[in-house]
Amino acid sequence: MTAPFMIVMHPDGRREQCPWPADDDAQLAVLQEAVGGYVEYVSPAWHALTNWDVYVNEEGLDMLPHNVVGSQLAGLDLRMYAPWCGPVVLAPRVGSSAAERERAREFFARLEAAAEYGARLPGWGVVIDARAS
């Protein structure tokens, strides 16, 4: 059995494979070093990977270059969304993402319906569809 690893995809197209620590406490430090700052977990609703968790720099939009290659490899639909910024990290997923994906599908279906019909959802205020055309 091979040791677990993570993949770091840099904005310039470089990819590197790094060891993934078995210790949960060490994983955050490794992720922070890989993304160069605070870590943001990307929900499976935003990517197409089933065996990997995706992490990016939380403040990447403020100062880091777009990572088109990393965004495409993770399956982000660049026709609808801007690419992530800074390094994109793929780390081994523990468990299944099926339940999280289903909750996200239901959530986005409600948003679509509200945006299409101009409906207000209880406690949500107004829904604004800000996706690129």
PDB file of C-alpha atoms in Angstrom:
ATOM      1  CA  MET A   1       0.000   0.000   0.000  1.00  0.00           C
ATOM      2  CA  THR A   2       1.351   3.425  -0.913  1.00  0.00           C
ATOM      3  CA  ALA A   3       1.604   6.219   1.618  1.00  0.00           C
ATOM      4  CA  PRO A   4      -1.113   8.891   1.334  1.00  0.00           C
ATOM      5  CA  PHE A   5      -0.126  12.043  -0.494  1.00  0.00           C
ATOM      6  CA  MET A   6      -1.560  15.414  -1.464  1.00  0.00           C
ATOM      7  CA  ILE A   7      -1.198  17.203  -4.780  1.00  0.00           C
ATOM      8  CA  VAL A   8      -0.399  20.919  -4.932  1.00  0.00           C
ATOM      9  CA  MET A   9      -1.277  22.617  -8.224  1.00  0.00           C
ATOM     10  CA  HIS A  10       0.387  26.011  -8.608  1.00  0.00           C
ATOM     11  CA  PRO A  11      -0.962  28.906 -10.721  1.00  0.00           C
ATOM     12  CA  ASP A  12       2.004  28.610 -13.114  1.00  0.00           C
ATOM     13  CA  GLY A  13       0.987  25.025 -13.975  1.00  0.00           C
ATOM     14  CA  ARG A  14       3.534  23.209 -11.795  1.00  0.00           C
ATOM     15  CA  ARG A  15       2.272  20.221  -9.836  1.00  0.00           C
ATOM     16  CA  GLU A  16       3.935  18.624  -6.873  1.00  0.00           C
ATOM     17  CA  GLN A  17       3.138  15.552  -4.856  1.00  0.00           C
ATOM     18  CA  CYS A  18       3.744  15.904  -1.114  1.00  0.00           C
ATOM     19  CA  PRO A  19       3.333  13.485   1.801  1.00  0.00           C
ATOM     20  CA  TRP A  20      -0.037  13.682   3.585  1.00  0.00           C
ATOM     21  CA  PRO A  21       0.367  13.358   7.366  1.00  0.00           C
ATOM     22  CA  ALA A  22      -1.660  10.687   9.119  1.00  0.00           C
ATOM     23  CA  ASP A  23      -1.932  12.895  12.218  1.00  0.00           C
ATOM     24  CA  ASP A  24      -5.034  15.127  12.014  1.00  0.00           C
ATOM     25  CA  ASP A  25      -3.318  17.874  14.026  1.00  0.00           C
ATOM     26  CA  ALA A  26      -0.430  18.074  11.542  1.00  0.00           C
ATOM     27  CA  GLN A  27      -2.697  18.294   8.484  1.00  0.00           C
ATOM     28  CA  LEU A  28      -3.749  21.918   9.045  1.00  0.00           C
ATOM     29  CA  ALA A  29      -0.143  23.113   9.246  1.00  0.00           C
ATOM     30  CA  VAL A  30       0.733  21.207   6.060  1.00  0.00           C
ATOM     31  CA  LEU A  31      -2.281  22.695   4.238  1.00  0.00           C
ATOM     32  CA  GLN A  32      -1.474  26.235   5.414  1.00  0.00           C
ATOM     33  CA  GLU A  33       2.081  25.897   4.162  1.00  0.00           C
ATOM     34  CA  ALA A  34       0.879  24.517   0.811  1.00  0.00           C
ATOM     35  CA  VAL A  35      -1.649  27.317   0.134  1.00  0.00           C
ATOM     36  CA  GLY A  36       0.519  30.031   1.673  1.00  0.00           C
ATOM     37  CA  GLY A  37      -1.907  31.251   4.324  1.00  0.00           C
ATOM     38  CA  TYR A  38      -5.338  30.570   5.768  1.00  0.00           C
ATOM     39  CA  VAL A  39      -7.012  27.468   4.367  1.00  0.00           C
ATOM     40  CA  GLU A  40     -10.471  27.371   2.812  1.00  0.00           C
ATOM     41  CA  TYR A  41     -12.180  24.011   2.298  1.00  0.00           C
ATOM     42  CA  VAL A  42     -13.980  23.820  -1.060  1.00  0.00           C
ATOM     43  CA  SER A  43     -17.299  21.997  -0.798  1.00  0.00           C
ATOM     44  CA  PRO A  44     -17.768  19.064  -3.206  1.00  0.00           C
ATOM     45  CA  ALA A  45     -20.626  21.086  -4.704  1.00  0.00           C
ATOM     46  CA  TRP A  46     -17.957  23.220  -6.411  1.00  0.00           C
ATOM     47  CA  HIS A  47     -15.759  20.486  -7.862  1.00  0.00           C
ATOM     48  CA  ALA A  48     -16.066  17.122  -9.585  1.00  0.00           C
ATOM     49  CA  LEU A  49     -13.685  15.021  -7.485  1.00  0.00           C
ATOM     50  CA  THR A  50     -15.014  12.154  -5.388  1.00  0.00           C
ATOM     51  CA  ASN A  51     -11.853  10.812  -3.738  1.00  0.00           C
ATOM     52  CA  TRP A  52     -10.185  14.134  -2.943  1.00  0.00           C
ATOM     53  CA  ASP A  53     -10.898  17.141  -0.758  1.00  0.00           C
ATOM     54  CA  VAL A  54      -9.988  20.498  -2.297  1.00  0.00           C
ATOM     55  CA  TYR A  55      -8.399  23.370  -0.383  1.00  0.00           C
ATOM     56  CA  VAL A  56      -7.435  26.888  -1.495  1.00  0.00           C
ATOM     57  CA  ASN A  57      -6.070  30.044   0.124  1.00  0.00           C
ATOM     58  CA  GLU A  58      -8.933  31.800   1.927  1.00  0.00           C
ATOM     59  CA  GLU A  59      -7.625  35.226   0.951  1.00  0.00           C
ATOM     60  CA  GLY A  60      -6.509  34.222  -2.545  1.00  0.00           C
ATOM     61  CA  LEU A  61      -8.869  36.540  -4.400  1.00  0.00           C
ATOM     62  CA  ASP A  62      -7.206  39.529  -2.748  1.00  0.00           C
ATOM     63  CA  MET A  63      -3.651  38.943  -3.844  1.00  0.00           C
ATOM     64  CA  LEU A  64      -2.924  35.698  -5.672  1.00  0.00           C
ATOM     65  CA  PRO A  65      -2.954  34.881  -9.402  1.00  0.00           C
ATOM     66  CA  HIS A  66      -5.767  32.848 -10.946  1.00  0.00           C
ATOM     67  CA  ASN A  67      -5.146  29.114 -11.056  1.00  0.00           C
ATOM     68  CA  VAL A  68      -6.919  28.085 -14.250  1.00  0.00           C
ATOM     69  CA  VAL A  69      -5.162  24.710 -14.523  1.00  0.00           C
ATOM     70  CA  GLY A  70      -5.868  23.724 -10.904  1.00  0.00           C
ATOM     71  CA  SER A  71      -9.490  24.853 -11.178  1.00  0.00           C
ATOM     72  CA  GLN A  72     -10.019  22.883 -14.394  1.00  0.00           C
ATOM     73  CA  LEU A  73      -8.333  19.737 -13.067  1.00  0.00           C
ATOM     74  CA  ALA A  74     -10.601  19.811 -10.018  1.00  0.00           C
ATOM     75  CA  GLY A  75     -13.641  20.182 -12.286  1.00  0.00           C
ATOM     76  CA  LEU A  76     -14.746  23.761 -11.539  1.00  0.00           C
ATOM     77  CA  ASP A  77     -17.020  24.945 -14.348  1.00  0.00           C
ATOM     78  CA  LEU A  78     -15.082  27.946 -15.660  1.00  0.00           C
ATOM     79  CA  ARG A  79     -17.933  28.843 -18.012  1.00  0.00           C
ATOM     80  CA  MET A  80     -19.934  29.862 -14.947  1.00  0.00           C
ATOM     81  CA  TYR A  81     -17.375  30.672 -12.250  1.00  0.00           C
ATOM     82  CA  ALA A  82     -14.038  32.462 -11.986  1.00  0.00           C
ATOM     83  CA  PRO A  83     -11.031  30.216 -11.350  1.00  0.00           C
ATOM     84  CA  TRP A  84      -9.699  29.809  -7.834  1.00  0.00           C
ATOM     85  CA  CYS A  85      -6.634  31.856  -6.934  1.00  0.00           C
ATOM     86  CA  GLY A  86      -3.290  30.663  -5.632  1.00  0.00           C
ATOM     87  CA  PRO A  87      -2.291  27.044  -5.087  1.00  0.00           C
ATOM     88  CA  VAL A  88      -5.062  24.432  -5.294  1.00  0.00           C
ATOM     89  CA  VAL A  89      -4.461  21.485  -2.963  1.00  0.00           C
ATOM     90  CA  LEU A  90      -6.000  18.051  -3.386  1.00  0.00           C
ATOM     91  CA  ALA A  91      -5.898  15.961  -0.216  1.00  0.00           C
ATOM     92  CA  PRO A  92      -7.183  12.406   0.274  1.00  0.00           C
ATOM     93  CA  ARG A  93     -10.865  12.308   1.202  1.00  0.00           C
ATOM     94  CA  VAL A  94     -11.889  10.177   4.130  1.00  0.00           C
ATOM     95  CA  GLY A  95     -15.389   8.822   3.656  1.00  0.00           C
ATOM     96  CA  SER A  96     -17.943   9.667   0.992  1.00  0.00           C
ATOM     97  CA  SER A  97     -18.907  13.040  -0.399  1.00  0.00           C
ATOM     98  CA  ALA A  98     -22.309  11.793  -1.611  1.00  0.00           C
ATOM     99  CA  ALA A  99     -24.371  13.200   1.291  1.00  0.00           C
ATOM    100  CA  GLU A 100     -22.621  16.583   1.130  1.00  0.00           C
ATOM    101  CA  ARG A 101     -23.149  16.753  -2.644  1.00  0.00           C
ATOM    102  CA  GLU A 102     -26.858  15.934  -2.273  1.00  0.00           C
ATOM    103  CA  ARG A 103     -27.374  18.674   0.343  1.00  0.00           C
ATOM    104  CA  ALA A 104     -25.599  21.142  -1.926  1.00  0.00           C
ATOM    105  CA  ARG A 105     -27.757  20.116  -4.922  1.00  0.00           C
ATOM    106  CA  GLU A 106     -30.917  20.703  -2.889  1.00  0.00           C
ATOM    107  CA  PHE A 107     -29.629  24.079  -1.689  1.00  0.00           C
ATOM    108  CA  PHE A 108     -28.705  25.256  -5.187  1.00  0.00           C
ATOM    109  CA  ALA A 109     -32.013  23.999  -6.596  1.00  0.00           C
ATOM    110  CA  ARG A 110     -33.818  26.222  -4.083  1.00  0.00           C
ATOM    111  CA  LEU A 111     -31.626  29.163  -5.063  1.00  0.00           C
ATOM    112  CA  GLU A 112     -32.309  28.556  -8.763  1.00  0.00           C
ATOM    113  CA  ALA A 113     -36.056  28.472  -8.149  1.00  0.00           C
ATOM    114  CA  ALA A 114     -35.960  31.616  -6.041  1.00  0.00           C
ATOM    115  CA  ALA A 115     -33.856  33.488  -8.598  1.00  0.00           C
ATOM    116  CA  GLU A 116     -35.984  32.362 -11.537  1.00  0.00           C
ATOM    117  CA  TYR A 117     -39.310  33.281  -9.992  1.00  0.00           C
ATOM    118  CA  GLY A 118     -38.159  36.233  -7.897  1.00  0.00           C
ATOM    119  CA  ALA A 119     -39.425  34.425  -4.814  1.00  0.00           C
ATOM    120  CA  ARG A 120     -38.355  35.230  -1.301  1.00  0.00           C
ATOM    121  CA  LEU A 121     -37.232  32.383   0.886  1.00  0.00           C
ATOM    122  CA  PRO A 122     -38.136  32.566   4.593  1.00  0.00           C
ATOM    123  CA  GLY A 123     -35.345  34.276   6.493  1.00  0.00           C
ATOM    124  CA  TRP A 124     -33.173  34.782   3.402  1.00  0.00           C
ATOM    125  CA  GLY A 125     -34.097  38.245   2.222  1.00  0.00           C
ATOM    126  CA  VAL A 126     -33.609  38.707  -1.508  1.00  0.00           C
ATOM    127  CA  VAL A 127     -31.708  36.262  -3.729  1.00  0.00           C
ATOM    128  CA  ILE A 128     -29.452  37.914  -6.307  1.00  0.00           C
ATOM    129  CA  ASP A 129     -28.163  35.831  -9.210  1.00  0.00           C
ATOM    130  CA  ALA A 130     -24.615  37.138  -9.726  1.00  0.00           C
ATOM    131  CA  ARG A 131     -23.279  34.384 -11.975  1.00  0.00           C
ATOM    132  CA  ALA A 132     -21.510  35.358 -15.161  1.00  0.00           C
ATOM    133  CA  SER A 133     -23.601  35.032 -18.300  1.00  0.00           C
TER     134      SER A 133
END
